[in-house]
Amino acid sequence: MKKLIVLIIVLSISLFVFSKTITFWTTETESDRQQRINALATIFEAQTGIEVKVVPIQENDLLKQIPVAKNSGTLPDLLEGGIEPLLLLASSGYMNEDLTSKIIKDFGDVYPGASRLLSNGKSNFGIPFHAWVQGIWYRKDWFDGKDLGYPLSWHNILTAAKSLNNPAKGVYGLILPKKADSYAEQVFTEIALANGARPIDENGNITFTSKAMIEAFRFYKELNKYAKPGYTTVLDALKGYLAGEASMIFYSTYIMDDIAVEDVQKSRINSFDPKLVLNTGFANKMINIRPTSYGQMVGLGILKTSNNTEEVEKFVKFLMTPKNYVYWLHMAPGGMNPTRKSVAESSEFLDNPILSRYGKEKISEIVGALDSVERFEFVNGKVISDMSKLSANFVIGKAINYMFANNWTPQQTAEWAQKEAKRVLGK
C-alpha cells in the first residue's frame, strides 16, 4: 500500500513538473463560445496532460494587443484571428511558417482557395480554420412586391434602397456602417473591389485618390441618403434587419442563426418573426465594373516565439479532428464554415437545426464561395502586407466616419485617406 501511495505521489509530482501550458488567444469572446472552447481545452488536457490557457480578446482589440504583447514579450503560443492580425505578425517575421505549412499538408484536404488567403505564395503564415462570406441580406418579399432585381449590381442596390426607403413608417432602404471600425472597412471593401478599386496596388503604390476609389466613396455616400440615420454599427444593422427596419443590410453569414432561430432572435429584439427565414434572400457577390465577393478567413497562427511547438501542433490537430472541429463550428452555424473539404461534406457538419433550415444546396454555395473571395491584402498573387497596417490603424473606417461627420466630398475623403495612409506607412 505504501509503495502504491509513493508511486501516485511520484507520478503526480512528475506530471506537475513536466506538464506544459500553452497560451491560446481567441476572438470568440461570447460566454457560450467560451464554454465550448474551455470544454475542448479540458478534454485535450485530460488526453495529453497539456494545459491550454484560453485568453479571449475582442476582434477590434486584437490588432491593438499584438504590438503591446510584442514589446512586453508576452505573445501567445497560438492565436485565432482574421487575416489582418496574422499578416501583421507575418510581415514582422513572427509566424512559424514551416510548422504551419506542414500541418496543412498533413491534413491534405484544406480548400486551396482558403489556403491561398493565408499564404505568401511560398508558405503559409496561418492555418485556415473557419470562414464566413459577406453579402447583402435582403427582404425578398419586399423586393418581389416592387419587382426589383436582385441586389447584386450597384445600380440595383441603389434603386432598391431608394424605392424601399420610407422613414415615415420607420423603414429604411438599408443600414450602413459609419463608425471608424472594422465593419465599415469590410463593407467598403466589397464596394471598392466591385469598382476595381484598391487602397494599395500590386507595386505598393497608395491609390486612395484614384478615380475608381473616389467613385467608390461617392457610391457609399449616395447610399447613405436612403440609410438609417446616425453612426450605425454592426449591431444596429443586425437588430434593424431583424426588427423589419431595413430592406437590406451588409452582413456575414453569422446572421443565419439570428434570422432562423426563435431564441436567438428574441435575445436580440425581444420578438420573433417565424417567416423571416423564408422572406430573406442573400446576394453573395457584388458587381459594378467587375464581380467580386468578400469574406473573412479566420486562421490559427503559430508564433515563432513559442517554446512549445510540439504541444501547439498537437492542439491544432486536436481542434481540427472531425468530431472536435464540428463541435467548434457549430458554435455559430453558417458563420463558421469548415476549411477541410472532408468535414464540409460530412453529414455530421450538416446535422444541425440551423444549417438544415437553409438546406444543403445553400450551404454548399456559401462554402464553395471561399475559393473566389477577394481581399485588399492580395492582388495578382502578391501579398500586400502594408494593408494590415492600414487596417490596424482603421484608416478606411476613419475616412468613412470623417466623410459623414465633416460632410466631406468623396474627393476630400480620398485625399485625407491618401495622406493618412502615407503617414501610417512612413511614405
CSV table of C-alpha atoms in Angstrom, one decimal:
chain,number,residue,atom,x,y,z
A,1,MET,CA,0.0,0.0,0.0
A,2,LYS,CA,2.8,2.4,0.9
A,3,LYS,CA,4.5,1.6,-2.4
A,4,LEU,CA,1.3,2.5,-4.3
A,5,ILE,CA,0.9,5.8,-2.4
A,6,VAL,CA,4.5,6.7,-3.1
A,7,LEU,CA,4.1,5.8,-6.8
A,8,ILE,CA,1.0,8.0,-7.1
A,9,ILE,CA,2.8,10.9,-5.4
A,10,VAL,CA,5.8,10.5,-7.7
A,11,LEU,CA,3.5,10.4,-10.8
A,12,SER,CA,1.6,13.4,-9.6
A,13,ILE,CA,4.8,15.3,-8.9
A,14,SER,CA,6.2,14.3,-12.3
A,15,LEU,CA,3.0,15.4,-14.1
A,16,PHE,CA,3.1,18.7,-12.3
A,17,VAL,CA,6.8,19.2,-13.0
A,18,PHE,CA,6.8,18.1,-16.7
A,19,SER,CA,3.4,19.2,-17.8
A,20,LYS,CA,3.3,22.1,-20.1
A,21,THR,CA,1.0,25.0,-20.6
A,22,ILE,CA,0.3,26.7,-23.9
A,23,THR,CA,-1.4,30.1,-24.3
A,24,PHE,CA,-4.2,30.4,-26.8
A,25,TRP,CA,-5.7,33.8,-27.8
A,26,THR,CA,-9.1,33.6,-29.3
A,27,THR,CA,-11.6,36.2,-30.6
A,28,GLU,CA,-14.6,34.1,-29.7
A,29,THR,CA,-15.4,36.1,-26.6
A,30,GLU,CA,-19.1,35.3,-26.1
A,31,SER,CA,-19.8,33.3,-22.9
A,32,ASP,CA,-21.4,30.3,-24.7
A,33,ARG,CA,-18.5,30.1,-27.1
A,34,GLN,CA,-16.0,30.3,-24.2
A,35,GLN,CA,-17.8,27.4,-22.6
A,36,ARG,CA,-17.2,25.2,-25.7
A,37,ILE,CA,-13.6,26.3,-26.1
A,38,ASN,CA,-12.8,25.6,-22.4
A,39,ALA,CA,-14.6,22.3,-22.7
A,40,LEU,CA,-12.3,21.3,-25.6
A,41,ALA,CA,-9.3,22.6,-23.7
A,42,THR,CA,-10.2,20.4,-20.7
A,43,ILE,CA,-10.6,17.3,-22.9
A,44,PHE,CA,-7.3,18.0,-24.6
A,45,GLU,CA,-5.6,18.3,-21.2
A,46,ALA,CA,-7.1,15.1,-20.0
A,47,GLN,CA,-5.9,13.3,-23.1
A,48,THR,CA,-2.4,14.8,-23.2
A,49,GLY,CA,-1.6,16.4,-19.9
A,50,ILE,CA,-1.0,19.7,-21.8
A,51,GLU,CA,-2.9,22.6,-20.2
A,52,VAL,CA,-4.3,25.3,-22.6
A,53,LYS,CA,-4.7,28.7,-21.1
A,54,VAL,CA,-7.6,30.3,-23.2
A,55,VAL,CA,-7.4,34.1,-23.4
A,56,PRO,CA,-10.5,35.8,-25.0
A,57,ILE,CA,-9.8,39.0,-26.9
A,58,GLN,CA,-12.3,41.2,-28.7
A,59,GLU,CA,-11.7,41.2,-32.5
A,60,ASN,CA,-11.3,45.0,-32.6
A,61,ASP,CA,-8.8,44.9,-29.8
A,62,LEU,CA,-6.6,42.2,-31.3
A,63,LEU,CA,-4.6,44.5,-33.6
A,64,LYS,CA,-4.0,46.8,-30.6
A,65,GLN,CA,-2.9,44.0,-28.3
A,66,ILE,CA,-0.4,42.4,-30.6
A,67,PRO,CA,2.1,45.4,-30.5
A,68,VAL,CA,1.8,45.6,-26.8
A,69,ALA,CA,2.5,41.8,-26.4
A,70,LYS,CA,5.4,42.0,-28.9
A,71,ASN,CA,7.0,44.8,-26.8
A,72,SER,CA,6.5,43.0,-23.5
A,73,GLY,CA,7.5,39.5,-24.7
A,74,THR,CA,4.1,38.1,-23.9
A,75,LEU,CA,2.9,36.9,-27.3
A,76,PRO,CA,0.8,33.7,-27.1
A,77,ASP,CA,1.9,30.3,-28.4
A,78,LEU,CA,-1.2,30.2,-30.7
A,79,LEU,CA,-3.8,32.7,-31.7
A,80,GLU,CA,-7.0,32.6,-33.6
A,81,GLY,CA,-7.7,35.7,-35.7
A,82,GLY,CA,-8.5,37.1,-39.1
A,83,ILE,CA,-6.2,37.7,-42.0
A,84,GLU,CA,-5.1,41.2,-40.8
A,85,PRO,CA,-3.5,40.2,-37.4
A,86,LEU,CA,-1.9,37.1,-38.9
A,87,LEU,CA,-0.5,39.2,-41.8
A,88,LEU,CA,0.7,41.9,-39.4
A,89,LEU,CA,2.7,39.3,-37.4
A,90,ALA,CA,3.9,37.5,-40.6
A,91,SER,CA,5.2,40.8,-42.0
A,92,SER,CA,7.4,41.1,-38.9
A,93,GLY,CA,8.7,37.5,-39.2
A,94,TYR,CA,6.8,36.3,-36.1
A,95,MET,CA,4.9,33.4,-37.7
A,96,ASN,CA,6.2,29.8,-37.7
A,97,GLU,CA,5.6,29.2,-41.4
A,98,ASP,CA,7.4,25.9,-41.6
A,99,LEU,CA,5.2,24.2,-39.0
A,100,THR,CA,2.1,25.9,-40.3
A,101,SER,CA,2.7,24.6,-43.9
A,102,LYS,CA,3.5,21.1,-42.5
A,103,ILE,CA,0.2,20.9,-40.6
A,104,ILE,CA,-1.8,22.0,-43.7
A,105,LYS,CA,0.0,19.3,-45.8
A,106,ASP,CA,-0.7,16.7,-43.1
A,107,PHE,CA,-4.5,17.4,-43.2
A,108,GLY,CA,-4.4,17.0,-47.0
A,109,ASP,CA,-7.9,18.3,-47.7
A,110,VAL,CA,-7.8,22.1,-46.9
A,111,TYR,CA,-9.6,24.1,-49.7
A,112,PRO,CA,-6.9,25.6,-52.0
A,113,GLY,CA,-8.7,29.0,-52.0
A,114,ALA,CA,-8.8,29.1,-48.2
A,115,SER,CA,-5.2,28.2,-48.0
A,116,ARG,CA,-4.3,30.8,-50.6
A,117,LEU,CA,-5.7,33.6,-48.4
A,118,LEU,CA,-3.2,32.8,-45.7
A,119,SER,CA,-0.2,32.3,-47.9
A,120,ASN,CA,2.7,34.4,-49.2
A,121,GLY,CA,2.9,32.3,-52.3
A,122,LYS,CA,5.7,30.2,-50.9
A,123,SER,CA,4.5,29.1,-47.5
A,124,ASN,CA,1.5,29.6,-45.2
A,125,PHE,CA,1.6,32.0,-42.3
A,126,GLY,CA,-1.7,30.8,-40.9
A,127,ILE,CA,-3.8,27.6,-40.9
A,128,PRO,CA,-7.2,28.2,-42.4
A,129,PHE,CA,-9.6,27.4,-39.5
A,130,HIS,CA,-13.0,28.6,-40.4
A,131,ALA,CA,-14.5,31.3,-42.7
A,132,TRP,CA,-17.5,33.4,-43.4
A,133,VAL,CA,-18.8,35.2,-46.5
A,134,GLN,CA,-20.2,38.7,-46.5
A,135,GLY,CA,-23.1,39.8,-48.7
A,136,ILE,CA,-26.4,41.7,-48.8
A,137,TRP,CA,-29.2,40.1,-46.8
A,138,TYR,CA,-32.5,41.5,-48.1
A,139,ARG,CA,-36.2,41.3,-47.7
A,140,LYS,CA,-37.1,39.1,-50.7
A,141,ASP,CA,-40.8,39.6,-50.1
A,142,TRP,CA,-40.5,43.4,-50.3
A,143,PHE,CA,-38.3,43.2,-53.4
A,144,ASP,CA,-40.8,40.9,-55.1
A,145,GLY,CA,-43.6,43.3,-54.4
A,146,LYS,CA,-41.8,46.2,-56.1
A,147,ASP,CA,-40.5,44.0,-59.0
A,148,LEU,CA,-36.9,44.9,-58.1
A,149,GLY,CA,-33.9,42.9,-59.4
A,150,TYR,CA,-31.6,41.1,-57.1
A,151,PRO,CA,-29.3,43.5,-55.2
A,152,LEU,CA,-26.1,42.3,-56.9
A,153,SER,CA,-25.2,45.4,-59.0
A,154,TRP,CA,-24.5,48.9,-57.8
A,155,HIS,CA,-27.5,50.0,-59.9
A,156,ASN,CA,-29.9,47.5,-58.4
A,157,ILE,CA,-28.7,48.2,-54.9
A,158,LEU,CA,-29.2,51.9,-55.2
A,159,THR,CA,-32.5,51.5,-57.0
A,160,ALA,CA,-33.8,49.2,-54.3
A,161,ALA,CA,-32.6,51.4,-51.4
A,162,LYS,CA,-34.3,54.4,-53.0
A,163,SER,CA,-37.5,52.5,-53.7
A,164,LEU,CA,-37.9,50.8,-50.3
A,165,ASN,CA,-36.8,53.8,-48.1
A,166,ASN,CA,-39.8,55.0,-46.1
A,167,PRO,CA,-38.6,56.8,-43.0
A,168,ALA,CA,-42.2,58.0,-42.2
A,169,LYS,CA,-43.0,54.3,-41.5
A,170,GLY,CA,-39.7,53.6,-39.7
A,171,VAL,CA,-38.4,51.6,-42.7
A,172,TYR,CA,-35.1,52.4,-44.4
A,173,GLY,CA,-33.6,51.3,-47.7
A,174,LEU,CA,-30.6,49.9,-45.8
A,175,ILE,CA,-28.4,50.3,-42.7
A,176,LEU,CA,-24.9,51.4,-43.5
A,177,PRO,CA,-21.8,51.4,-41.1
A,178,LYS,CA,-20.5,54.8,-40.4
A,179,LYS,CA,-18.3,54.2,-37.3
A,180,ALA,CA,-14.5,54.1,-37.6
A,181,ASP,CA,-14.3,50.3,-37.2
A,182,SER,CA,-13.6,47.0,-39.0
A,183,TYR,CA,-17.2,46.7,-40.1
A,184,ALA,CA,-17.1,49.9,-42.1
A,185,GLU,CA,-13.9,48.6,-43.8
A,186,GLN,CA,-15.4,45.3,-44.6
A,187,VAL,CA,-18.5,46.8,-46.3
A,188,PHE,CA,-16.4,49.4,-48.2
A,189,THR,CA,-14.0,46.7,-49.4
A,190,GLU,CA,-16.7,44.9,-51.3
A,191,ILE,CA,-18.0,48.1,-52.8
A,192,ALA,CA,-14.5,49.2,-53.9
A,193,LEU,CA,-13.5,45.8,-55.3
A,194,ALA,CA,-16.7,45.8,-57.4
A,195,ASN,CA,-15.4,49.0,-59.0
A,196,GLY,CA,-11.8,47.7,-59.5
A,197,ALA,CA,-10.5,50.0,-56.7
A,198,ARG,CA,-7.8,49.2,-54.1
A,199,PRO,CA,-6.0,51.3,-51.5
A,200,ILE,CA,-2.7,49.9,-52.5
A,201,ASP,CA,-1.8,48.5,-55.9
A,202,GLU,CA,0.4,45.5,-56.6
A,203,ASN,CA,3.5,47.7,-56.8
A,204,GLY,CA,2.9,49.1,-53.4
A,205,ASN,CA,1.6,52.5,-54.5
A,206,ILE,CA,-1.1,54.1,-52.3
A,207,THR,CA,-4.1,54.7,-54.6
A,208,PHE,CA,-6.8,56.2,-52.4
A,209,THR,CA,-7.1,59.1,-54.8
A,210,SER,CA,-7.6,57.0,-57.9
A,211,LYS,CA,-10.7,57.7,-60.0
A,212,ALA,CA,-12.1,54.3,-59.1
A,213,MET,CA,-11.7,54.8,-55.4
A,214,ILE,CA,-13.3,58.2,-55.4
A,215,GLU,CA,-16.2,56.7,-57.2
A,216,ALA,CA,-16.5,54.0,-54.5
A,217,PHE,CA,-16.6,56.7,-51.8
A,218,ARG,CA,-19.2,58.6,-53.9
A,219,PHE,CA,-21.4,55.5,-54.1
A,220,TYR,CA,-21.1,54.8,-50.4
A,221,LYS,CA,-22.2,58.4,-49.6
A,222,GLU,CA,-25.1,58.2,-52.1
A,223,LEU,CA,-26.3,55.0,-50.5
A,224,ASN,CA,-26.4,56.9,-47.1
A,225,LYS,CA,-29.2,59.1,-48.5
A,226,TYR,CA,-31.5,56.1,-48.1
A,227,ALA,CA,-29.9,54.6,-44.9
A,228,LYS,CA,-31.0,54.7,-41.3
A,229,PRO,CA,-29.7,57.9,-39.7
A,230,GLY,CA,-26.9,58.0,-37.2
A,231,TYR,CA,-23.5,56.5,-36.8
A,232,THR,CA,-24.8,53.0,-37.1
A,233,THR,CA,-22.8,49.9,-36.1
A,234,VAL,CA,-22.8,46.2,-37.0
A,235,LEU,CA,-25.2,45.6,-34.0
A,236,ASP,CA,-27.5,48.3,-35.3
A,237,ALA,CA,-27.6,46.6,-38.7
A,238,LEU,CA,-28.4,43.2,-37.2
A,239,LYS,CA,-31.2,44.4,-34.9
A,240,GLY,CA,-32.6,46.8,-37.5
A,241,TYR,CA,-33.0,44.0,-40.1
A,242,LEU,CA,-34.5,41.5,-37.6
A,243,ALA,CA,-37.0,44.2,-36.4
A,244,GLY,CA,-38.1,45.0,-40.0
A,245,GLU,CA,-36.5,48.4,-40.1
A,246,ALA,CA,-34.3,47.9,-43.2
A,247,SER,CA,-34.8,46.3,-46.5
A,248,MET,CA,-31.1,45.5,-46.9
A,249,ILE,CA,-28.0,45.1,-44.7
A,250,PHE,CA,-24.4,44.1,-45.3
A,251,TYR,CA,-23.7,41.2,-43.0
A,252,SER,CA,-21.7,38.0,-42.9
A,253,THR,CA,-23.2,34.5,-42.7
A,254,TYR,CA,-23.0,34.8,-38.9
A,255,ILE,CA,-26.6,36.2,-39.2
A,256,MET,CA,-28.1,32.9,-40.2
A,257,ASP,CA,-29.0,31.8,-36.6
A,258,ASP,CA,-30.3,35.2,-35.8
A,259,ILE,CA,-32.7,35.0,-38.7
A,260,ALA,CA,-33.8,31.4,-38.2
A,261,VAL,CA,-33.8,30.6,-34.5
A,262,GLU,CA,-36.5,31.9,-32.2
A,263,ASP,CA,-34.4,32.1,-29.0
A,264,VAL,CA,-31.5,33.8,-30.7
A,265,GLN,CA,-33.8,36.4,-32.4
A,266,LYS,CA,-35.6,37.1,-29.2
A,267,SER,CA,-32.3,37.7,-27.4
A,268,ARG,CA,-31.7,40.5,-29.9
A,269,ILE,CA,-35.1,42.2,-30.3
A,270,ASN,CA,-37.5,40.5,-27.8
A,271,SER,CA,-39.7,39.2,-30.6
A,272,PHE,CA,-39.7,36.6,-33.3
A,273,ASP,CA,-40.8,36.6,-37.0
A,274,PRO,CA,-41.1,32.9,-38.0
A,275,LYS,CA,-41.4,33.9,-41.7
A,276,LEU,CA,-38.2,35.9,-41.8
A,277,VAL,CA,-36.0,33.0,-42.8
A,278,LEU,CA,-38.4,32.3,-45.8
A,279,ASN,CA,-38.6,36.0,-46.7
A,280,THR,CA,-34.9,36.6,-46.7
A,281,GLY,CA,-32.6,36.5,-49.7
A,282,PHE,CA,-28.8,36.6,-49.8
A,283,ALA,CA,-26.6,38.2,-52.5
A,284,ASN,CA,-23.2,36.7,-52.1
A,285,LYS,CA,-21.4,38.9,-54.7
A,286,MET,CA,-21.4,42.5,-56.0
A,287,ILE,CA,-20.9,43.9,-59.5
A,288,ASN,CA,-20.2,47.3,-60.9
A,289,ILE,CA,-17.4,47.1,-63.5
A,290,ARG,CA,-16.4,43.6,-62.2
A,291,PRO,CA,-17.8,40.9,-60.0
A,292,THR,CA,-16.4,40.3,-56.5
A,293,SER,CA,-17.2,38.7,-53.2
A,294,TYR,CA,-15.9,39.3,-49.8
A,295,GLY,CA,-15.3,37.2,-46.8
A,296,GLN,CA,-13.1,36.6,-43.9
A,297,MET,CA,-10.8,33.7,-43.3
A,298,VAL,CA,-10.1,33.0,-39.6
A,299,GLY,CA,-6.8,31.2,-39.1
A,300,LEU,CA,-4.7,29.7,-36.4
A,301,GLY,CA,-1.3,31.4,-36.2
A,302,ILE,CA,1.6,29.6,-34.5
A,303,LEU,CA,4.2,32.1,-33.1
A,304,LYS,CA,7.9,31.6,-33.7
A,305,THR,CA,8.4,32.9,-30.2
A,306,SER,CA,6.7,29.8,-28.8
A,307,ASN,CA,8.8,27.2,-27.0
A,308,ASN,CA,6.0,24.7,-27.1
A,309,THR,CA,5.7,23.9,-30.8
A,310,GLU,CA,5.1,20.2,-30.4
A,311,GLU,CA,2.3,20.9,-27.9
A,312,VAL,CA,0.8,23.5,-30.2
A,313,GLU,CA,0.8,21.1,-33.2
A,314,LYS,CA,-1.0,18.5,-31.1
A,315,PHE,CA,-3.6,21.1,-30.0
A,316,VAL,CA,-4.2,22.3,-33.6
A,317,LYS,CA,-4.7,18.8,-34.9
A,318,PHE,CA,-6.9,18.0,-31.9
A,319,LEU,CA,-9.1,21.0,-32.7
A,320,MET,CA,-9.4,20.1,-36.4
A,321,THR,CA,-10.2,16.4,-35.9
A,322,PRO,CA,-13.7,16.0,-37.3
A,323,LYS,CA,-15.6,15.4,-34.1
A,324,ASN,CA,-13.9,18.3,-32.2
A,325,TYR,CA,-13.9,20.5,-35.4
A,326,VAL,CA,-17.7,20.2,-35.9
A,327,TYR,CA,-18.3,20.9,-32.2
A,328,TRP,CA,-16.3,24.2,-32.6
A,329,LEU,CA,-18.0,25.1,-36.0
A,330,HIS,CA,-21.5,24.6,-34.5
A,331,MET,CA,-20.8,27.5,-32.1
A,332,ALA,CA,-22.1,29.7,-35.0
A,333,PRO,CA,-23.7,27.6,-37.7
A,334,GLY,CA,-23.4,29.3,-41.1
A,335,GLY,CA,-20.9,31.8,-39.7
A,336,MET,CA,-18.2,29.3,-39.1
A,337,ASN,CA,-17.7,27.3,-42.2
A,338,PRO,CA,-15.1,24.5,-42.4
A,339,THR,CA,-11.9,24.8,-44.5
A,340,ARG,CA,-11.5,21.0,-44.6
A,341,LYS,CA,-13.4,19.5,-47.5
A,342,SER,CA,-14.0,16.2,-45.8
A,343,VAL,CA,-15.7,18.0,-42.9
A,344,ALA,CA,-17.7,20.4,-45.1
A,345,GLU,CA,-19.2,17.4,-46.9
A,346,SER,CA,-19.8,15.3,-43.8
A,347,SER,CA,-23.3,14.5,-42.5
A,348,GLU,CA,-22.1,15.4,-39.0
A,349,PHE,CA,-21.5,19.0,-40.1
A,350,LEU,CA,-24.8,19.4,-41.8
A,351,ASP,CA,-26.7,17.7,-39.0
A,352,ASN,CA,-27.6,21.0,-37.3
A,353,PRO,CA,-31.1,22.6,-36.9
A,354,ILE,CA,-29.9,25.9,-38.4
A,355,LEU,CA,-28.0,24.6,-41.3
A,356,SER,CA,-30.8,22.3,-42.2
A,357,ARG,CA,-33.2,25.3,-42.4
A,358,TYR,CA,-31.2,26.8,-45.2
A,359,GLY,CA,-30.6,23.4,-46.9
A,360,LYS,CA,-27.6,21.6,-48.2
A,361,GLU,CA,-27.5,23.4,-51.6
A,362,LYS,CA,-27.3,26.9,-50.0
A,363,ILE,CA,-24.7,25.8,-47.5
A,364,SER,CA,-22.6,24.3,-50.3
A,365,GLU,CA,-22.9,27.5,-52.3
A,366,ILE,CA,-21.6,29.5,-49.3
A,367,VAL,CA,-18.7,27.2,-48.6
A,368,GLY,CA,-17.8,27.0,-52.3
A,369,ALA,CA,-17.6,30.8,-52.5
A,370,LEU,CA,-14.5,30.7,-50.4
A,371,ASP,CA,-12.5,29.8,-53.5
A,372,SER,CA,-13.4,33.2,-55.1
A,373,VAL,CA,-13.3,35.6,-52.1
A,374,GLU,CA,-11.1,38.7,-52.7
A,375,ARG,CA,-9.3,40.9,-50.2
A,376,PHE,CA,-7.3,44.2,-50.4
A,377,GLU,CA,-4.3,42.2,-48.9
A,378,PHE,CA,-3.9,40.1,-52.1
A,379,VAL,CA,-3.6,41.2,-55.7
A,380,ASN,CA,-2.5,39.1,-58.7
A,381,GLY,CA,-0.8,36.6,-56.4
A,382,LYS,CA,1.1,39.2,-54.4
A,383,VAL,CA,0.6,39.8,-50.7
A,384,ILE,CA,0.1,43.5,-49.8
A,385,SER,CA,1.4,43.3,-46.3
A,386,ASP,CA,1.1,47.1,-45.8
A,387,MET,CA,-2.6,46.6,-45.9
A,388,SER,CA,-2.6,45.1,-42.4
A,389,LYS,CA,-1.0,48.3,-41.1
A,390,LEU,CA,-3.8,50.4,-42.6
A,391,SER,CA,-6.4,48.1,-41.1
A,392,ALA,CA,-4.7,48.2,-37.7
A,393,ASN,CA,-5.0,52.0,-37.8
A,394,PHE,CA,-8.6,51.9,-39.1
A,395,VAL,CA,-7.7,54.2,-42.0
A,396,ILE,CA,-10.7,53.2,-44.1
A,397,GLY,CA,-13.1,53.2,-41.2
A,398,LYS,CA,-11.9,56.7,-40.1
A,399,ALA,CA,-12.2,58.0,-43.7
A,400,ILE,CA,-15.8,56.9,-43.9
A,401,ASN,CA,-16.6,58.2,-40.4
A,402,TYR,CA,-15.0,61.6,-41.2
A,403,MET,CA,-16.8,61.8,-44.6
A,404,PHE,CA,-20.1,61.8,-42.8
A,405,ALA,CA,-19.1,63.7,-39.7
A,406,ASN,CA,-17.5,66.5,-41.6
A,407,ASN,CA,-19.7,66.2,-44.7
A,408,TRP,CA,-16.6,65.8,-46.8
A,409,THR,CA,-16.9,65.3,-50.6
A,410,PRO,CA,-15.7,61.9,-51.9
A,411,GLN,CA,-12.6,63.8,-53.3
A,412,GLN,CA,-11.8,65.3,-49.8
A,413,THR,CA,-12.3,61.9,-48.2
A,414,ALA,CA,-9.9,60.2,-50.7
A,415,GLU,CA,-7.3,62.9,-50.2
A,416,TRP,CA,-7.4,62.5,-46.4
A,417,ALA,CA,-7.1,58.7,-46.7
A,418,GLN,CA,-4.2,59.1,-49.1
A,419,LYS,CA,-2.4,61.4,-46.7
A,420,GLU,CA,-3.2,59.3,-43.6
A,421,ALA,CA,-2.0,56.1,-45.3
A,422,LYS,CA,1.3,57.7,-46.2
A,423,ARG,CA,1.7,58.8,-42.6
A,424,VAL,CA,0.9,55.3,-41.2
A,425,LEU,CA,3.3,53.6,-43.7
A,426,GLY,CA,6.0,56.2,-43.4
A,427,LYS,CA,5.9,57.0,-47.2
